[in-house]
Tab-separated table of C-alpha atoms and ligand atoms in Angstrom:
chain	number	residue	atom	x	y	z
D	1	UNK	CA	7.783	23.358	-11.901
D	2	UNK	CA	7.029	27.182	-11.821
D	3	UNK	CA	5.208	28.587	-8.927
D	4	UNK	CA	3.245	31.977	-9.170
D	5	UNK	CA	3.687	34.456	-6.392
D	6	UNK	CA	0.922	36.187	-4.664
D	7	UNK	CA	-0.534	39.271	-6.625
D	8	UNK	CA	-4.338	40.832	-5.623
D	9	UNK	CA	-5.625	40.154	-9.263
D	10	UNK	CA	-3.921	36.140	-9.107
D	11	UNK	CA	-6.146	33.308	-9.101
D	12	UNK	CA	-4.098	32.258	-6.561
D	13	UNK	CA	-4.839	35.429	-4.346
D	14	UNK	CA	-8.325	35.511	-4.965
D	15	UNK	CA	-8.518	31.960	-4.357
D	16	UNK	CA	-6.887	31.976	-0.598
D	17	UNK	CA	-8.697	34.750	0.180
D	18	UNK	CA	-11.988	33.059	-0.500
D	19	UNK	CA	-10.639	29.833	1.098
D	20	UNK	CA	-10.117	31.717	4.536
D	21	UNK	CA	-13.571	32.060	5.232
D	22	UNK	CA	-14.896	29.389	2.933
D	23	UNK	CA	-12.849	26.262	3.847
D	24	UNK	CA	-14.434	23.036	4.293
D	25	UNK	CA	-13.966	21.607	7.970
D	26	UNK	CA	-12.351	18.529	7.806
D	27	UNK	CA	-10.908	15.574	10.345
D	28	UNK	CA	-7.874	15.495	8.519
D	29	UNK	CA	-7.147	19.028	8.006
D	30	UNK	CA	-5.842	22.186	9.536
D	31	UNK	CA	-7.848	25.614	9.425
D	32	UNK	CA	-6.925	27.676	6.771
D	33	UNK	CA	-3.370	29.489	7.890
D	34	UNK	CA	-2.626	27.227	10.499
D	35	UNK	CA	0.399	24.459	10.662
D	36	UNK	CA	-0.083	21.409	8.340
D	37	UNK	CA	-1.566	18.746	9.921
D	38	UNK	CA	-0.562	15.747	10.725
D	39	UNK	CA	1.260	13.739	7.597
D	40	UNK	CA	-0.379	10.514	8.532
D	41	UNK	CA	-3.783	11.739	8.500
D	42	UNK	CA	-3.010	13.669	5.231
D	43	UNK	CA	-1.805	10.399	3.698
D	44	UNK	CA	-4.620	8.125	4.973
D	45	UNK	CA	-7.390	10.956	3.985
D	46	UNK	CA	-5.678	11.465	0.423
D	47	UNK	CA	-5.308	7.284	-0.003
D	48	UNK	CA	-8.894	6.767	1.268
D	49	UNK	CA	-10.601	9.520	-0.888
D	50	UNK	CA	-8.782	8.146	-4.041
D	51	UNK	CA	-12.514	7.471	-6.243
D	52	UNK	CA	-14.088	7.447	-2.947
D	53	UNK	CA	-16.020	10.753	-1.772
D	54	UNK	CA	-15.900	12.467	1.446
D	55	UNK	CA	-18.962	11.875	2.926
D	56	UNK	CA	-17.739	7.452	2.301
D	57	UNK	CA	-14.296	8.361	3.575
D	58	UNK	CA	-15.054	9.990	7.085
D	59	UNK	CA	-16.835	7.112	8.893
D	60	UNK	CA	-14.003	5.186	7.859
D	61	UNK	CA	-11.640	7.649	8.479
D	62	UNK	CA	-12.685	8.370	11.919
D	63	UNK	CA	-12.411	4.759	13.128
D	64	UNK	CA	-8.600	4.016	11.389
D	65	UNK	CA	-7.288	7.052	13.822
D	66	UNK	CA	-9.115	5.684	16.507
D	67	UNK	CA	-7.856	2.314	16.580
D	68	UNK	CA	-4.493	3.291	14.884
D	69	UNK	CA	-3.745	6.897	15.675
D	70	UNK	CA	0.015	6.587	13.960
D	71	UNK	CA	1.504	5.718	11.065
D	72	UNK	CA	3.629	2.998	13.635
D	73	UNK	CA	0.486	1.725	15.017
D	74	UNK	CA	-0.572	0.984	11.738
D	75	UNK	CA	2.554	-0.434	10.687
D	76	UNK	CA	2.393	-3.284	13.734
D	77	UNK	CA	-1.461	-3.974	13.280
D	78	UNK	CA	-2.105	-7.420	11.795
D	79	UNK	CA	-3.222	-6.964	8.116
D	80	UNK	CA	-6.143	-9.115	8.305
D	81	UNK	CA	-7.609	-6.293	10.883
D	82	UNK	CA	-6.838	-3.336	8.219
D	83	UNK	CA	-8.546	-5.314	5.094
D	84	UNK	CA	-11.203	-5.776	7.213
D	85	UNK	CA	-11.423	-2.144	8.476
D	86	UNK	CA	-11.508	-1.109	5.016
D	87	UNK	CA	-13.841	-3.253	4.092
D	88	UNK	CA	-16.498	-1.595	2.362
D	89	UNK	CA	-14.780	1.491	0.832
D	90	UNK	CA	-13.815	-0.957	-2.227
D	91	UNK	CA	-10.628	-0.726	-4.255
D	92	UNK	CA	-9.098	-2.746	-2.001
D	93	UNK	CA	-5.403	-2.819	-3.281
D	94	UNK	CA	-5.686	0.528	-1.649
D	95	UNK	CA	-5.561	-1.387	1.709
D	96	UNK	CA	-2.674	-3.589	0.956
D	97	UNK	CA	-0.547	-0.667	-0.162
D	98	UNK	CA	-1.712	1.334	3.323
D	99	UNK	CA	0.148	-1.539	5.715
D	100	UNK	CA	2.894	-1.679	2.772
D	101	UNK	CA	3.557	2.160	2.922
D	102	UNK	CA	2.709	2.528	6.629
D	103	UNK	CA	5.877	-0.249	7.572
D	104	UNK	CA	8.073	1.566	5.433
D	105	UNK	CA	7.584	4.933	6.889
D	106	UNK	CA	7.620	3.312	10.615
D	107	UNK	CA	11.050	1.945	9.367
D	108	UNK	CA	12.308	5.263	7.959
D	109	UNK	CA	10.964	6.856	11.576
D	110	UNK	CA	8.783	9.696	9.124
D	111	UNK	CA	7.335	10.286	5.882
D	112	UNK	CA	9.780	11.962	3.242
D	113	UNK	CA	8.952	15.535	3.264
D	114	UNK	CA	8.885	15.878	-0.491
D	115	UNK	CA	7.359	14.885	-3.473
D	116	UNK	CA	10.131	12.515	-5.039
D	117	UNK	CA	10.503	10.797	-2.090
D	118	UNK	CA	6.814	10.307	-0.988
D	119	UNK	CA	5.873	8.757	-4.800
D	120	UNK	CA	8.509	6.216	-3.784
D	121	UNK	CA	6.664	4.745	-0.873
D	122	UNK	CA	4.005	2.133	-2.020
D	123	UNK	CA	0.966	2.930	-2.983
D	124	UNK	CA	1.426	6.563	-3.569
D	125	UNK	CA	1.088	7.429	-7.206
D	126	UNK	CA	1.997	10.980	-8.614
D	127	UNK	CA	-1.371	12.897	-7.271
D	128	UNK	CA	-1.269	11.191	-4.195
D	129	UNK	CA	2.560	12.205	-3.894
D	130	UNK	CA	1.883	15.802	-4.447
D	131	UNK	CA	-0.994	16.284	-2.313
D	132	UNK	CA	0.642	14.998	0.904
D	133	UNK	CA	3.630	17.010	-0.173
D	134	UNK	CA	1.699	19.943	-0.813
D	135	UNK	CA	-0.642	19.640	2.206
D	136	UNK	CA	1.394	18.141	4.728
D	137	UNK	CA	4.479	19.834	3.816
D	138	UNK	CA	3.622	22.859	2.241
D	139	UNK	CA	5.550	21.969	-1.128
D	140	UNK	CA	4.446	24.124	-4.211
D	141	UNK	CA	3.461	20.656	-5.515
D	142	UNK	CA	0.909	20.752	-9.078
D	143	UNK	CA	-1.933	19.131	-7.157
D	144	UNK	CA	-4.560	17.644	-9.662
D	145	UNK	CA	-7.202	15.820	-8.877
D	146	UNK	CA	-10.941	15.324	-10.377
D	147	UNK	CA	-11.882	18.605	-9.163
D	148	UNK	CA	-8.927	20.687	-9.776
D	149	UNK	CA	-8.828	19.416	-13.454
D	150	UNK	CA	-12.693	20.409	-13.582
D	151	UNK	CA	-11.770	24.323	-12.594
D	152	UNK	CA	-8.528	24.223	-14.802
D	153	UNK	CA	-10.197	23.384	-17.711
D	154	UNK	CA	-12.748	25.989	-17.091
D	155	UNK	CA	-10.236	29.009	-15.984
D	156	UNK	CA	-8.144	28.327	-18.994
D	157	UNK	CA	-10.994	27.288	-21.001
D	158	UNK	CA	-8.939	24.065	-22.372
D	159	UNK	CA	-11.613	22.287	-24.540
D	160	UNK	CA	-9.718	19.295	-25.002
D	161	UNK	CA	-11.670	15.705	-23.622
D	162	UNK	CA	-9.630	14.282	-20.779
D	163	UNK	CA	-6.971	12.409	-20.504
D	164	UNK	CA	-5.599	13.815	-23.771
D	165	UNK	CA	-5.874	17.378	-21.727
D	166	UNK	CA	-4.260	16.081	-18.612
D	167	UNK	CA	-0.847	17.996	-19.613
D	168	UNK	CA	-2.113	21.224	-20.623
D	169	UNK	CA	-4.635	20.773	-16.993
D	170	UNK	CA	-1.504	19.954	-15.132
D	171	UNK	CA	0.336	22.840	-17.106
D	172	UNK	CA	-2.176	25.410	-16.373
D	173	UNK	CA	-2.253	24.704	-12.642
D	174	UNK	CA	1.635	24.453	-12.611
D	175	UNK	CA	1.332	28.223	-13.532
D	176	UNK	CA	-1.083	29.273	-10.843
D	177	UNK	CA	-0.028	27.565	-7.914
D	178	UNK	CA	2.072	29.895	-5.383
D	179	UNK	CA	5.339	29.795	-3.663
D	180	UNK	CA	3.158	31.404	-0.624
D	181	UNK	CA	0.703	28.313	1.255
D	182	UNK	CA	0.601	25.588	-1.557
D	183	UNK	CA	-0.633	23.794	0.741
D	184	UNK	CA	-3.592	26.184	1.325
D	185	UNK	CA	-4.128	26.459	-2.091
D	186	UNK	CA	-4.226	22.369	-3.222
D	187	UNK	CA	-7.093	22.426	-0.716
D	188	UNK	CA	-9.027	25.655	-1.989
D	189	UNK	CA	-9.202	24.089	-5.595
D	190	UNK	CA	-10.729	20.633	-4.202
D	191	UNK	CA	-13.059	22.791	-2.084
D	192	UNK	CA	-13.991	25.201	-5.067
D	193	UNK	CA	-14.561	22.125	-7.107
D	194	UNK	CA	-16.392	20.696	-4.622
D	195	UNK	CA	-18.780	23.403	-3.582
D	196	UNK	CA	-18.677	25.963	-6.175
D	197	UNK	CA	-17.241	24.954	-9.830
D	198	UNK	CA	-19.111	22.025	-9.522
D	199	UNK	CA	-19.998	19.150	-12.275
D	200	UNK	CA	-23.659	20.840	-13.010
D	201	UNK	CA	-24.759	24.287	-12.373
D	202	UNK	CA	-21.402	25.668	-11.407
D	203	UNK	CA	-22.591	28.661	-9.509
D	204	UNK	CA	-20.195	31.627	-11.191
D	205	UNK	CA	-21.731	33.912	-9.487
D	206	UNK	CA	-19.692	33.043	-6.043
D	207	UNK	CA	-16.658	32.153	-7.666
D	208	UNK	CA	-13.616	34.644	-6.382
D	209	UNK	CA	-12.451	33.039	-10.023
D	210	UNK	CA	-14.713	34.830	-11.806
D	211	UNK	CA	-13.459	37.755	-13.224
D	212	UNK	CA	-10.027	35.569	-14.663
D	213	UNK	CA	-12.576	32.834	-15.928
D	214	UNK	CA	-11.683	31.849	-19.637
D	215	UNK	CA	-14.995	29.074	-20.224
D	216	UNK	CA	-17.271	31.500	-17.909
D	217	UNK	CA	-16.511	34.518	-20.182
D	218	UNK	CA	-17.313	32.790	-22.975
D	219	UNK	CA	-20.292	31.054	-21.688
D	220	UNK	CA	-19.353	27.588	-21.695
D	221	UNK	CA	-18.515	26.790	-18.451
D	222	UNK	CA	-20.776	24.179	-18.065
D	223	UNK	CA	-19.807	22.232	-21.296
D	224	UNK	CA	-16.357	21.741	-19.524
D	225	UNK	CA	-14.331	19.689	-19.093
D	226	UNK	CA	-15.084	17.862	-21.944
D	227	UNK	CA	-16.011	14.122	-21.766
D	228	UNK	CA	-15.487	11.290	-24.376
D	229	UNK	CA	-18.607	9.213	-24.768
D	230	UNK	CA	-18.742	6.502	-22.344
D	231	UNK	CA	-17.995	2.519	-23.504
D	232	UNK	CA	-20.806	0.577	-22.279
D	233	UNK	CA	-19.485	-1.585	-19.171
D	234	UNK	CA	-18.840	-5.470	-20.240
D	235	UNK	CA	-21.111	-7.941	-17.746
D	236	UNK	CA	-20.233	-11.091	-15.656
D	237	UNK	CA	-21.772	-13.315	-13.781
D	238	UNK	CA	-20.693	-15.663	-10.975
D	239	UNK	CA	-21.752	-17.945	-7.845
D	240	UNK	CA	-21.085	-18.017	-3.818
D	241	UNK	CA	-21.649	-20.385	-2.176
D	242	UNK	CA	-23.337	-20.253	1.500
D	243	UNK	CA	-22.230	-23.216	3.923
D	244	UNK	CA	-24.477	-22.942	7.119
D	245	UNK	CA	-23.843	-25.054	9.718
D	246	UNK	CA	-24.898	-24.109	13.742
D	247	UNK	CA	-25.265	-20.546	13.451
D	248	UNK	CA	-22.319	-20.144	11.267
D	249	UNK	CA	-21.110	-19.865	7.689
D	250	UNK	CA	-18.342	-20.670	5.666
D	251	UNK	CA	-16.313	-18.132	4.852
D	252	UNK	CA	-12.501	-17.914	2.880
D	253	UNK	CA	-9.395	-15.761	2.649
D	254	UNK	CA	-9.245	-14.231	-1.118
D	255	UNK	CA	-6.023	-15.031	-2.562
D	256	UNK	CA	-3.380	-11.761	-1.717
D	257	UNK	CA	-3.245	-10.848	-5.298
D	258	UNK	CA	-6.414	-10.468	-7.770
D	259	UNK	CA	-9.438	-8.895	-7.000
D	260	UNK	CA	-10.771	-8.910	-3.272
D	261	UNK	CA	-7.257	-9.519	-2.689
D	262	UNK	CA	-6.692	-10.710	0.587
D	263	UNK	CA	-10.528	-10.306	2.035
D	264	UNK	CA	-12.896	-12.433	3.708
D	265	UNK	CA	-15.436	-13.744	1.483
D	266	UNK	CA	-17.917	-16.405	0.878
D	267	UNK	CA	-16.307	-19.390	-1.226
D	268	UNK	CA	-17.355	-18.964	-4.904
D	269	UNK	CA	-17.004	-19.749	-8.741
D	270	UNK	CA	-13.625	-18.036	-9.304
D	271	UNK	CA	-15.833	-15.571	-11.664
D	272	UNK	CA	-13.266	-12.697	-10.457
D	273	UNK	CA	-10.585	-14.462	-12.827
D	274	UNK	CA	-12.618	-14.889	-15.731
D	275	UNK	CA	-15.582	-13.383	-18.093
D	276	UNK	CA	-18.509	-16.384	-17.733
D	277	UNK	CA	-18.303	-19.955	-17.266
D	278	UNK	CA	-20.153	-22.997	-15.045
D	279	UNK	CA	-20.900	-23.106	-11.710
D	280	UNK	CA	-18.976	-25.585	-9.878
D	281	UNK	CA	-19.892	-26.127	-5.910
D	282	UNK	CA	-17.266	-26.716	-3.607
D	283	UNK	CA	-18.770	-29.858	-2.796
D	284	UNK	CA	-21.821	-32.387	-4.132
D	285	UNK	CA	-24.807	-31.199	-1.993
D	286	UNK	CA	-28.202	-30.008	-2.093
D	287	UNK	CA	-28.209	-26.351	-3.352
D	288	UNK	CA	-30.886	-24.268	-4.257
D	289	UNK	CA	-31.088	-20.628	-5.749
D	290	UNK	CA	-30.609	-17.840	-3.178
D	291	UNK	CA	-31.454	-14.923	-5.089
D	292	UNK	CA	-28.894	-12.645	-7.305
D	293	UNK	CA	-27.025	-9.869	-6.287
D	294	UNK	CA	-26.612	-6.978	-8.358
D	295	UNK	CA	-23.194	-5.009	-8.240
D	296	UNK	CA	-21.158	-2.695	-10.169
D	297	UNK	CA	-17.534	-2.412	-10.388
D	298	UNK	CA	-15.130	-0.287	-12.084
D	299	UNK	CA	-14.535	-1.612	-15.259
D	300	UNK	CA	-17.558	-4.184	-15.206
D	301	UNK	CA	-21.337	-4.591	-13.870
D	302	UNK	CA	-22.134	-8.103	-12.230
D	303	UNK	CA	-24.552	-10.714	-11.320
D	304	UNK	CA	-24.019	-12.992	-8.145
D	305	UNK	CA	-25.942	-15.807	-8.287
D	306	UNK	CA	-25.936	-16.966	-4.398
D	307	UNK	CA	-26.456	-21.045	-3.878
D	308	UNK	CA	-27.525	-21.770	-0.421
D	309	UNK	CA	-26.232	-25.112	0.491
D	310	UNK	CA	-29.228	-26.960	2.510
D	311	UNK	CA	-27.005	-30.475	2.254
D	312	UNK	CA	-25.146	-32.949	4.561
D	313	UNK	CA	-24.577	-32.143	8.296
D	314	UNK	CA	-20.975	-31.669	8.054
D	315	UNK	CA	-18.401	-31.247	5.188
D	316	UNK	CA	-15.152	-30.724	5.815
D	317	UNK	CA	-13.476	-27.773	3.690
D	318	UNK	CA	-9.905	-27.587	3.170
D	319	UNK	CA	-9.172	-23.687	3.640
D	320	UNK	CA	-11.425	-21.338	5.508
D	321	UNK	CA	-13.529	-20.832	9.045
D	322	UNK	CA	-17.292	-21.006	10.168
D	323	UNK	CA	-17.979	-17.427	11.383
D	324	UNK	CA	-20.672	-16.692	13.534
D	325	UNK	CA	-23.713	-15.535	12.359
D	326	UNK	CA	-23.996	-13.318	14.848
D	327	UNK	CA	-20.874	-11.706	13.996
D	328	UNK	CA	-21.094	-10.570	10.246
D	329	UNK	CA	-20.931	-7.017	10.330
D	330	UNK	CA	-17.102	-7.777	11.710
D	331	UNK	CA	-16.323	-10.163	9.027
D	332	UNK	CA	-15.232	-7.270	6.759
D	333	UNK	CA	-16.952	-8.612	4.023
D	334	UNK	CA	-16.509	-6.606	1.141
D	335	UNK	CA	-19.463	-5.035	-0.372
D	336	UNK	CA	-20.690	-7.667	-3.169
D	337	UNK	CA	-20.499	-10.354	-0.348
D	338	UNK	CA	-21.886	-8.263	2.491
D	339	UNK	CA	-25.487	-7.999	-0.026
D	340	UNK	CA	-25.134	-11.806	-0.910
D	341	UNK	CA	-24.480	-12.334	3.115
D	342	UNK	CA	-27.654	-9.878	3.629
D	343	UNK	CA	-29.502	-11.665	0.600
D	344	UNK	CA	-29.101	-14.884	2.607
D	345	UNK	CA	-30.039	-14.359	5.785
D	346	UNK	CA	-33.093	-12.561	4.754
D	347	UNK	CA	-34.036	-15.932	3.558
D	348	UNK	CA	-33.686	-17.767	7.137
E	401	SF4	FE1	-15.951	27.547	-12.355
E	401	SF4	FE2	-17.670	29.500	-12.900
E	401	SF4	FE3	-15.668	29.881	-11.207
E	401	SF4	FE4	-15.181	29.647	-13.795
E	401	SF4	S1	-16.354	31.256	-12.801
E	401	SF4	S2	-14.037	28.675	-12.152
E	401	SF4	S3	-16.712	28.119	-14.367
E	401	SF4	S4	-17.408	28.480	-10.945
């Protein structure tokens, strides 16, 4: 990779310049010029913001330091506690690759101050690698996220749609991103994304970018980057099932691998392991419709159908708990079963 040096009419220059007094404050970062923070709150902030935005991520972010201020405290915590910490912020793999990555680096004693050796640890793909690198370690990494790749396309006016553009975009930056506080830099790009070249209305007129701007010179910064028209999400539907029984309900362990993998949940249909098919109740009782809840995922949208089991006194299930009522919110549901949970006990 070749890093630019620092020259008064480099985007790079202009860039840190605007960054010192234009940084965005926060709880995982150091102020502009000062020592890198921490690496294990730049590699739990860069993990938890991964299709998540900042204003999700800092609640959650707040309370994983709290409770497990090190990357060895998270190592020894019991991994039911972390998916249930995390539950919420969706994506949920994300969690199991956390306590997989967190007892490696605990092993090791530190996290690899470079990029090859951080994209070996679980969990951390290429961007994720370079960022912590970059951030943590000042390493002229090519940091690209959704934001950088936004102002790339526009600076070097690259018309092509993403992900076809992803190498010139990672190109591009390659050639603007300084020996001199990469790490500075990597986090004046998200922030210029993020507040100034943003999505709609980028607002040129406060860009320090300005003057080198291909797509604003040419007027079409706001038709950039360009986007393939979207496929129309697939559908699914499913059922949970809610066992109530003296002020508390039935809930299950997901399976580690799959979807949910490894959360607390209500029991259901086993709808995350196929498109459609029939209902089929854990056990012959007297259900009736609870209502449907409404939820989109990544790749589809879905319907939850919730049965609310008003049956025998007592059935014995093979594999799960009664939790207390009372107790939800620390269930770590995550979110499709926290609104069928919510659905339900509306209804009581
Ligand atoms: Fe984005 Fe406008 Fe700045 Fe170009 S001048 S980088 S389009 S905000």
């Amino acid at each position: 990779m070749q890093a630019s040096v620092l020259t008064d009419r480099s985007p790079s220059f202009a860039l840190l310049r605007w960054y010192d007094s234009n940084a965005r404050v926060l709880p995982w970062r150091s102020p502009p010029g000062a020592a890198p923070p921490d690496p294990y709150r730049v590699w739990l902030s860069e993990v938890m913001l991964q299709q998540t935005t900042v204003a999700a991520v800092q609640p959650y972010f707040a309370r994983f330091v709290e409770r497990w201020p090190s990357v060895a405290a998270l190592a020894a915590a019991d991994e039911a506690d972390v998916m249930a910490a995390w539950a919420g912020l969706g994506y949920y793999s994300r969690a199991r690759n956390l306590i997989a990555c967190a007892r490696v680096v605990a092993r090791d004693g530190a996290f690899p101050d470079h990029e090859a050796g951080l994209r070996a640890l679980p969990g951390l793909g290429a961007y994720t690698a370079a960022a912590v690198a970059a951030i943590a370690f000042d390493r002229p990494a090519v940091v690209v996220d959704a934001n950088v790749e936004r102002v790339v396309a526009r600076l070097f006016a690259i018309a092509e749609p993403s992900p076809a553009s992803r190498p010139a975009i990672r190109a591009a930056t390659a050639t603007i991103t300084p020996s001199v506080r990469p790490g500075d830099f990597a986090q004046a790009m998200m922030d210029l994304g993020a507040t100034v070249c943003t999505a709609r209305n980028p607002r040129c007129l406060l860009c320090p970018l300005r003057p080198m701007c291909r797509a604003q010179a040419q007027g079409v910064a706001e038709t950039l980057p360009a986007k393939l028209a979207k496929k129309a999400k697939p559908h699914r539907t499913g059922h949970a099932w809610w066992i109530e029984r003296d002020g508390a309900v039935w809930l299950v362990r997901r399976p580690d691998k799959g979807m949910l993998g490894g959360m607390r949940a209500l029991p259901d249909d086993g709808w995350t392991a196929r498109a459609d098919g029939h209902a089929q109740p854990p056990f012959a009782g007297i259900w009736r419709k609870g209502g449907v809840v409404r939820h989109s995922f990544t790749h589809f949208d879905f319907d939850l159908q919730l049965m609310l089991c008003e049956g025998p006194e007592m059935v014995h299930l093979s594999a799960g708990e009664y939790w207390p009522i009372e107790a939800m919110e620390s269930a770590g549901l995550p979110t499709v079963f926290a609104k069928a949970a919510r659905l339900a006990l509306a209804q009581r």
